[in-house]
Amino acid sequence: MSNVVIIGAGQTGRGYLNRFFQSESITFLDKDEELIHSLQTEPCYHVSFGPGERKPLALENYNAYLIDSEDGIQAMADADLIMVSVGKKNLKDVAVSLKKGLEARTKDDIDILTAENGVNVKQDLMELCEDQRVHLAEAIVFCTTIGEKWSLDILSQNLDYLPYDVVALGHTLPYENMVAEEKLDVLMQRKIYTYNCISAVVSYLGYYKKYEVYSDAANDAEIVSCIEGILKTLNHCICEEYHISAKEQKEFSDMAVDKFQNRNIVDSIERNARDVDRKLGATERIMAPLAIVRKHDQSSPELLLTAASALYYGKMTKTLLKTEAEYIADLPEEWQKEIVEDLEALGQKKDIADILK
């Protein structure tokens, strides 16, 4: 039995990552005192899935400590594997805590995997590799998990699949459904271009159309038409860029669409749309797909409309940290003009179909 530490006892940590280690000894570490207290006092929590999809899981194989407590540091010192799922902005703080665990460690090698969404998220932990016992790699989370209010229980997509960078790690892991991926960087880019991009379409056009439930927006006819238009162009560009078959990429994008249209996962537009300043970044879900489309001499009116709808969301919620022009300054002038025109049309409450005519 392995000692597995999961840093970050939130939705992904306890609702998804723990499922891969049901036969192992699990320790959750977090800085949230209330959450840790709940895990310490509740002997079990449940992960449920859509009606008829799968029996709920009762998970009880865990201890829980505050990350910088004496018990937390000792858990890191004794771990065989540490999974980190805290959000990119918290990784530097986690690095400080992990150093304490390594200083107290008397065992040999340790595997540390980040389970975050983003490009090169392990960068904030790279200094840990100065300790030659550390094997550091990234994993990619594809599964949606939703916390239940006032409860440890989780509602989850029925997906047990966790790809990790076997090249960076240096060896394979023995845990079921953890998949050794030799080109994780390519898979991550494809995820941003596909999953994250579609998420932006649903989130921001869904906000514009006044949806509150995410899956309702993902099944809206106008939004579905936009997704189909984007994927027709984007899938072609991804195939050319990464030398993969059209069939493989279509199956990948179909999985993304199915995920977001799943009405059993009751997620919110608000949760998926927030943090728009980051999501309008150059390596993120709208601008990165636009960059690959531009690189391959293609265009996508629907993707430009998505950029406009993200700006519209930021404008309406007062969450933009720059001017609208600054967010799109690196795009071709004709694309900038089209986004500005789309933004004006959104302000006039025009139908999506009319804007795209």
Short mmCIF file of C-alpha atoms in Angstrom, two decimals:
data_model
loop_
_atom_site.label_atom_id
_atom_site.label_comp_id
_atom_site.label_asym_id
_atom_site.label_seq_id
_atom_site.Cartn_x
_atom_site.Cartn_y
_atom_site.Cartn_z
CA MET A 1 0.00 0.00 0.00
CA SER A 2 1.37 3.40 -1.03
CA ASN A 3 1.24 6.57 1.02
CA VAL A 4 -0.48 9.09 -1.24
CA VAL A 5 -0.81 12.74 -0.25
CA ILE A 6 -3.32 14.95 -2.05
CA ILE A 7 -2.58 18.64 -1.54
CA GLY A 8 -5.83 20.47 -2.15
CA ALA A 9 -8.94 18.82 -0.71
CA GLY A 10 -11.34 20.68 -2.97
CA GLN A 11 -13.58 19.34 -5.71
CA THR A 12 -10.82 17.86 -7.86
CA GLY A 13 -8.79 16.50 -4.96
CA ARG A 14 -11.47 14.65 -3.07
CA GLY A 15 -13.96 14.13 -5.91
CA TYR A 16 -11.62 12.97 -8.64
CA LEU A 17 -8.03 12.27 -7.63
CA ASN A 18 -8.97 10.16 -4.63
CA ARG A 19 -10.76 7.73 -6.96
CA PHE A 20 -7.44 6.60 -8.42
CA PHE A 21 -6.10 5.56 -5.02
CA GLN A 22 -8.97 3.73 -3.33
CA SER A 23 -6.65 0.88 -2.30
CA GLU A 24 -3.98 3.22 -0.95
CA SER A 25 -3.49 5.22 2.23
CA ILE A 26 -4.65 8.78 1.48
CA THR A 27 -3.87 12.00 3.32
CA PHE A 28 -5.57 15.24 2.33
CA LEU A 29 -3.68 18.46 3.05
CA ASP A 30 -5.20 21.91 2.75
CA LYS A 31 -4.93 25.38 4.28
CA ASP A 32 -8.73 25.64 4.72
CA GLU A 33 -9.30 24.97 8.43
CA GLU A 34 -13.05 24.46 8.09
CA LEU A 35 -12.64 21.95 5.26
CA ILE A 36 -9.97 19.98 7.11
CA HIS A 37 -12.12 19.94 10.25
CA SER A 38 -15.03 18.53 8.21
CA LEU A 39 -12.81 15.81 6.74
CA GLN A 40 -11.47 14.96 10.19
CA THR A 41 -14.94 14.65 11.74
CA GLU A 42 -16.77 12.96 8.85
CA PRO A 43 -15.69 9.30 8.47
CA CYS A 44 -16.89 9.09 4.87
CA TYR A 45 -18.10 11.17 1.92
CA HIS A 46 -19.74 10.21 -1.37
CA VAL A 47 -19.01 10.86 -5.03
CA SER A 48 -22.14 10.49 -7.15
CA PHE A 49 -22.64 10.43 -10.91
CA GLY A 50 -25.52 10.94 -13.31
CA PRO A 51 -28.70 8.88 -12.87
CA GLY A 52 -28.06 5.35 -14.08
CA GLU A 53 -24.44 6.06 -15.04
CA ARG A 54 -22.66 4.50 -12.08
CA LYS A 55 -23.17 3.64 -8.44
CA PRO A 56 -22.05 6.36 -6.00
CA LEU A 57 -18.66 5.84 -4.40
CA ALA A 58 -18.27 5.91 -0.63
CA LEU A 59 -14.74 7.12 0.14
CA GLU A 60 -13.34 6.59 3.61
CA ASN A 61 -9.66 5.81 3.04
CA TYR A 62 -8.26 9.11 4.26
CA ASN A 63 -6.74 11.27 6.96
CA ALA A 64 -6.75 15.06 6.73
CA TYR A 65 -4.44 17.74 8.15
CA LEU A 66 -3.64 21.40 7.70
CA ILE A 67 -0.77 21.56 5.25
CA ASP A 68 1.71 23.35 7.51
CA SER A 69 0.79 21.49 10.69
CA GLU A 70 3.22 19.02 12.24
CA ASP A 71 1.08 16.12 10.97
CA GLY A 72 0.86 17.68 7.52
CA ILE A 73 4.63 18.06 7.20
CA GLN A 74 5.14 14.50 8.41
CA ALA A 75 2.61 13.21 5.86
CA MET A 76 4.62 14.86 3.07
CA ALA A 77 7.82 13.43 4.53
CA ASP A 78 6.37 9.90 4.50
CA ALA A 79 4.66 10.10 1.08
CA ASP A 80 5.41 7.89 -1.92
CA LEU A 81 3.34 10.10 -4.22
CA ILE A 82 2.11 13.67 -3.80
CA MET A 83 -0.68 14.99 -6.03
CA VAL A 84 -1.12 18.77 -6.12
CA SER A 85 -4.45 20.35 -7.08
CA VAL A 86 -4.73 23.83 -5.62
CA GLY A 87 -5.03 26.23 -8.56
CA LYS A 88 -2.01 27.74 -10.28
CA LYS A 89 -2.00 30.92 -8.17
CA ASN A 90 -1.39 28.87 -5.00
CA LEU A 91 1.52 26.76 -6.27
CA LYS A 92 4.27 29.01 -4.91
CA ASP A 93 2.84 28.69 -1.40
CA VAL A 94 2.63 24.91 -1.86
CA ALA A 95 6.31 24.86 -2.88
CA VAL A 96 7.23 26.40 0.47
CA SER A 97 5.23 23.73 2.31
CA LEU A 98 6.70 20.91 0.22
CA LYS A 99 10.21 22.08 1.08
CA LYS A 100 9.37 21.57 4.76
CA GLY A 101 8.23 18.03 4.00
CA LEU A 102 11.39 17.28 2.04
CA GLU A 103 13.57 18.63 4.83
CA ALA A 104 11.89 16.22 7.26
CA ARG A 105 12.03 13.30 4.83
CA THR A 106 14.25 10.29 5.52
CA LYS A 107 12.90 8.13 2.67
CA ASP A 108 14.35 8.00 -0.84
CA ASP A 109 12.70 9.11 -4.10
CA ILE A 110 9.31 10.81 -4.22
CA ASP A 111 6.94 11.49 -7.12
CA ILE A 112 5.16 14.86 -7.22
CA LEU A 113 2.46 15.43 -9.85
CA THR A 114 0.51 18.62 -10.48
CA ALA A 115 -3.12 18.08 -11.48
CA GLU A 116 -3.99 21.53 -12.73
CA ASN A 117 -5.27 23.02 -15.96
CA GLY A 118 -2.79 25.24 -17.74
CA VAL A 119 0.50 25.35 -19.58
CA ASN A 120 3.74 24.56 -17.72
CA VAL A 121 2.07 24.67 -14.32
CA LYS A 122 4.92 22.76 -12.68
CA GLN A 123 7.22 25.74 -13.22
CA ASP A 124 6.44 27.14 -9.76
CA LEU A 125 7.60 23.85 -8.21
CA MET A 126 10.79 23.38 -10.26
CA GLU A 127 13.06 24.50 -7.43
CA LEU A 128 12.04 21.33 -5.59
CA CYS A 129 14.04 19.36 -8.16
CA GLU A 130 17.23 20.66 -6.57
CA ASP A 131 16.54 17.75 -4.22
CA GLN A 132 17.59 14.78 -6.37
CA ARG A 133 14.96 12.54 -4.75
CA VAL A 134 12.17 14.54 -6.40
CA HIS A 135 10.53 13.37 -9.64
CA LEU A 136 8.23 16.17 -10.82
CA ALA A 137 5.67 15.96 -13.62
CA GLU A 138 2.30 17.28 -14.73
CA ALA A 139 -1.04 15.52 -15.15
CA ILE A 140 -4.12 16.83 -16.97
CA VAL A 141 -7.61 16.85 -15.48
CA PHE A 142 -10.44 16.28 -17.96
CA CYS A 143 -13.17 15.42 -15.45
CA THR A 144 -15.76 17.91 -14.17
CA THR A 145 -16.54 17.78 -10.45
CA ILE A 146 -19.09 19.90 -8.59
CA GLY A 147 -19.18 20.34 -4.83
CA GLU A 148 -22.46 20.09 -2.94
CA LYS A 149 -23.24 22.99 -0.59
CA TRP A 150 -22.64 22.37 3.10
CA SER A 151 -21.37 18.86 2.34
CA LEU A 152 -18.18 17.00 1.50
CA ASP A 153 -20.07 15.07 -1.19
CA ILE A 154 -19.22 15.59 -4.85
CA LEU A 155 -21.18 15.27 -8.09
CA SER A 156 -18.84 14.08 -10.84
CA GLN A 157 -18.67 13.34 -14.49
CA ASN A 158 -18.28 9.58 -15.03
CA LEU A 159 -14.68 9.66 -16.23
CA ASP A 160 -11.68 7.86 -14.76
CA TYR A 161 -8.78 9.01 -16.93
CA LEU A 162 -5.71 10.88 -15.73
CA PRO A 163 -2.87 11.27 -18.26
CA TYR A 164 0.53 12.24 -16.87
CA ASP A 165 3.92 13.17 -18.34
CA VAL A 166 5.86 9.90 -18.14
CA VAL A 167 8.91 11.43 -19.84
CA ALA A 168 9.32 14.13 -17.18
CA LEU A 169 8.55 11.69 -14.36
CA GLY A 170 11.03 9.13 -15.66
CA HIS A 171 8.95 6.02 -14.96
CA THR A 172 5.41 4.69 -15.11
CA LEU A 173 3.02 4.67 -12.18
CA PRO A 174 1.15 1.53 -11.04
CA TYR A 175 -2.25 3.10 -10.40
CA GLU A 176 -5.23 2.04 -12.51
CA ASN A 177 -6.53 4.59 -15.05
CA MET A 178 -3.47 6.82 -14.71
CA VAL A 179 -2.21 6.89 -18.28
CA ALA A 180 1.48 7.35 -19.16
CA GLU A 181 1.57 10.01 -21.89
CA GLU A 182 4.80 10.62 -23.83
CA LYS A 183 3.60 13.88 -25.43
CA LEU A 184 1.70 15.53 -22.62
CA ASP A 185 2.60 19.01 -23.87
CA VAL A 186 0.80 18.32 -27.15
CA LEU A 187 -2.19 16.87 -25.30
CA MET A 188 -2.36 19.96 -23.10
CA GLN A 189 -2.26 22.29 -26.09
CA ARG A 190 -5.00 20.27 -27.77
CA LYS A 191 -7.05 20.53 -24.59
CA ILE A 192 -6.69 24.31 -24.55
CA TYR A 193 -7.55 24.55 -28.23
CA THR A 194 -10.51 22.18 -27.88
CA TYR A 195 -11.96 21.68 -24.39
CA ASN A 196 -11.09 25.09 -22.98
CA CYS A 197 -12.07 26.87 -26.18
CA ILE A 198 -15.49 25.20 -26.29
CA SER A 199 -15.92 26.02 -22.60
CA ALA A 200 -15.37 29.70 -23.43
CA VAL A 201 -17.95 29.56 -26.22
CA VAL A 202 -20.54 28.06 -23.87
CA SER A 203 -19.65 30.34 -20.95
CA TYR A 204 -19.62 33.72 -22.65
CA LEU A 205 -22.31 33.22 -25.27
CA GLY A 206 -24.33 31.49 -22.55
CA TYR A 207 -23.93 34.56 -20.34
CA TYR A 208 -25.01 36.79 -23.22
CA LYS A 209 -28.13 34.66 -23.74
CA LYS A 210 -28.87 34.87 -19.99
CA TYR A 211 -28.40 31.20 -19.21
CA GLU A 212 -27.53 30.24 -15.65
CA VAL A 213 -27.09 26.46 -16.02
CA TYR A 214 -24.03 25.56 -18.07
CA SER A 215 -25.43 22.48 -19.82
CA ASP A 216 -28.53 24.41 -20.89
CA ALA A 217 -26.29 26.86 -22.74
CA ALA A 218 -24.22 24.03 -24.23
CA ASN A 219 -27.39 22.57 -25.76
CA ASP A 220 -28.70 25.89 -27.13
CA ALA A 221 -29.12 25.67 -30.92
CA GLU A 222 -27.32 28.96 -31.69
CA ILE A 223 -24.43 28.13 -29.39
CA VAL A 224 -24.17 24.59 -30.80
CA SER A 225 -23.98 26.11 -34.28
CA CYS A 226 -21.12 28.36 -33.14
CA ILE A 227 -19.26 25.40 -31.64
CA GLU A 228 -19.66 23.42 -34.86
CA GLY A 229 -18.38 26.35 -36.92
CA ILE A 230 -15.34 26.81 -34.69
CA LEU A 231 -14.48 23.11 -34.63
CA LYS A 232 -14.72 22.79 -38.39
CA THR A 233 -11.84 25.26 -38.69
CA LEU A 234 -10.00 24.54 -35.46
CA ASN A 235 -9.86 20.75 -35.82
CA HIS A 236 -8.30 21.14 -39.26
CA CYS A 237 -5.63 23.51 -37.88
CA ILE A 238 -4.87 21.20 -34.93
CA CYS A 239 -4.44 18.21 -37.25
CA GLU A 240 -2.00 20.18 -39.41
CA GLU A 241 -0.08 21.57 -36.44
CA TYR A 242 0.39 18.30 -34.56
CA HIS A 243 0.26 15.77 -37.40
CA ILE A 244 -2.66 13.80 -36.03
CA SER A 245 -5.52 12.22 -37.93
CA ALA A 246 -8.82 13.99 -38.50
CA LYS A 247 -10.56 11.00 -36.91
CA GLU A 248 -8.52 11.25 -33.69
CA GLN A 249 -9.09 14.98 -33.32
CA LYS A 250 -12.81 14.69 -34.10
CA GLU A 251 -13.21 12.02 -31.42
CA PHE A 252 -11.32 14.29 -29.00
CA SER A 253 -13.53 17.30 -29.75
CA ASP A 254 -16.70 15.16 -29.67
CA MET A 255 -15.76 14.07 -26.13
CA ALA A 256 -15.47 17.73 -25.15
CA VAL A 257 -18.88 18.59 -26.57
CA ASP A 258 -20.47 15.56 -24.89
CA LYS A 259 -18.92 16.58 -21.58
CA PHE A 260 -20.34 20.10 -21.68
CA GLN A 261 -23.77 19.01 -22.91
CA ASN A 262 -24.18 16.44 -20.11
CA ARG A 263 -27.25 17.61 -18.19
CA ASN A 264 -26.43 15.31 -15.28
CA ILE A 265 -23.63 17.70 -14.29
CA VAL A 266 -25.39 20.81 -13.01
CA ASP A 267 -22.70 23.44 -13.35
CA SER A 268 -23.12 27.21 -13.58
CA ILE A 269 -22.30 29.77 -16.23
CA GLU A 270 -21.03 32.06 -13.49
CA ARG A 271 -18.42 29.56 -12.26
CA ASN A 272 -17.09 28.90 -15.75
CA ALA A 273 -17.12 32.50 -16.98
CA ARG A 274 -15.38 34.20 -14.07
CA ASP A 275 -11.69 35.18 -14.12
CA VAL A 276 -12.14 36.57 -17.62
CA ASP A 277 -8.94 38.62 -17.50
CA ARG A 278 -6.86 35.43 -17.27
CA LYS A 279 -9.02 33.63 -19.80
CA LEU A 280 -8.37 36.37 -22.36
CA GLY A 281 -4.61 35.80 -22.01
CA ALA A 282 -2.37 34.95 -24.96
CA THR A 283 -1.94 31.28 -23.98
CA GLU A 284 -5.54 30.79 -22.92
CA ARG A 285 -8.77 29.43 -24.38
CA ILE A 286 -9.66 32.18 -26.85
CA MET A 287 -6.43 33.86 -27.94
CA ALA A 288 -4.41 30.63 -28.29
CA PRO A 289 -6.98 29.06 -30.66
CA LEU A 290 -7.10 32.32 -32.62
CA ALA A 291 -3.31 32.19 -32.90
CA ILE A 292 -3.28 28.69 -34.38
CA VAL A 293 -6.11 29.60 -36.75
CA ARG A 294 -4.09 32.62 -37.89
CA LYS A 295 -0.92 30.53 -38.25
CA HIS A 296 -2.67 28.22 -40.68
CA ASP A 297 -4.19 31.09 -42.71
CA GLN A 298 -7.74 30.36 -41.59
CA SER A 299 -10.42 32.46 -39.95
CA SER A 300 -13.36 31.82 -37.66
CA PRO A 301 -16.11 34.43 -37.29
CA GLU A 302 -17.61 32.37 -34.46
CA LEU A 303 -14.33 32.45 -32.52
CA LEU A 304 -14.05 36.20 -32.98
CA LEU A 305 -17.60 36.50 -31.67
CA THR A 306 -16.54 34.43 -28.66
CA ALA A 307 -13.74 36.92 -27.99
CA ALA A 308 -16.27 39.74 -28.22
CA SER A 309 -18.65 37.94 -25.86
CA ALA A 310 -15.84 37.48 -23.31
CA LEU A 311 -15.15 41.21 -23.47
CA TYR A 312 -18.89 41.82 -23.15
CA TYR A 313 -18.98 39.65 -20.02
CA GLY A 314 -15.99 41.49 -18.56
CA LYS A 315 -17.53 44.85 -19.36
CA MET A 316 -20.91 43.97 -17.85
CA THR A 317 -19.39 42.44 -14.70
CA LYS A 318 -16.69 45.13 -14.43
CA THR A 319 -13.95 42.49 -14.23
CA LEU A 320 -11.71 43.57 -17.11
CA LEU A 321 -8.30 44.72 -15.88
CA LYS A 322 -7.31 46.39 -19.15
CA THR A 323 -9.07 48.28 -21.91
CA GLU A 324 -10.93 46.18 -24.45
CA ALA A 325 -8.46 47.30 -27.14
CA GLU A 326 -5.48 46.06 -25.11
CA TYR A 327 -6.84 42.51 -24.94
CA ILE A 328 -7.03 42.21 -28.73
CA ALA A 329 -4.07 44.39 -29.71
CA ASP A 330 -1.96 41.47 -31.00
CA LEU A 331 -4.62 40.25 -33.43
CA PRO A 332 -4.73 41.28 -37.12
CA GLU A 333 -6.41 44.65 -37.63
CA GLU A 334 -9.31 43.15 -39.57
CA TRP A 335 -9.98 40.73 -36.70
CA GLN A 336 -9.79 43.56 -34.18
CA LYS A 337 -12.32 45.50 -36.23
CA GLU A 338 -14.67 42.51 -36.40
CA ILE A 339 -14.46 41.94 -32.64
CA VAL A 340 -15.26 45.61 -31.98
CA GLU A 341 -18.24 45.41 -34.34
CA ASP A 342 -19.42 42.19 -32.67
CA LEU A 343 -19.08 43.82 -29.25
CA GLU A 344 -21.23 46.73 -30.39
CA ALA A 345 -23.82 44.29 -31.75
CA LEU A 346 -23.86 42.42 -28.45
CA GLY A 347 -24.44 45.72 -26.68
CA GLN A 348 -27.44 46.23 -28.95
CA LYS A 349 -28.78 42.79 -27.89
CA LYS A 350 -28.76 41.38 -31.41
CA ASP A 351 -29.31 37.66 -32.00
CA ILE A 352 -26.16 35.60 -32.44
CA ALA A 353 -27.33 34.35 -35.83
CA ASP A 354 -27.84 37.94 -37.02
CA ILE A 355 -24.39 39.02 -35.82
CA LEU A 356 -22.76 36.20 -37.79
CA LYS A 357 -24.60 36.97 -41.05
#
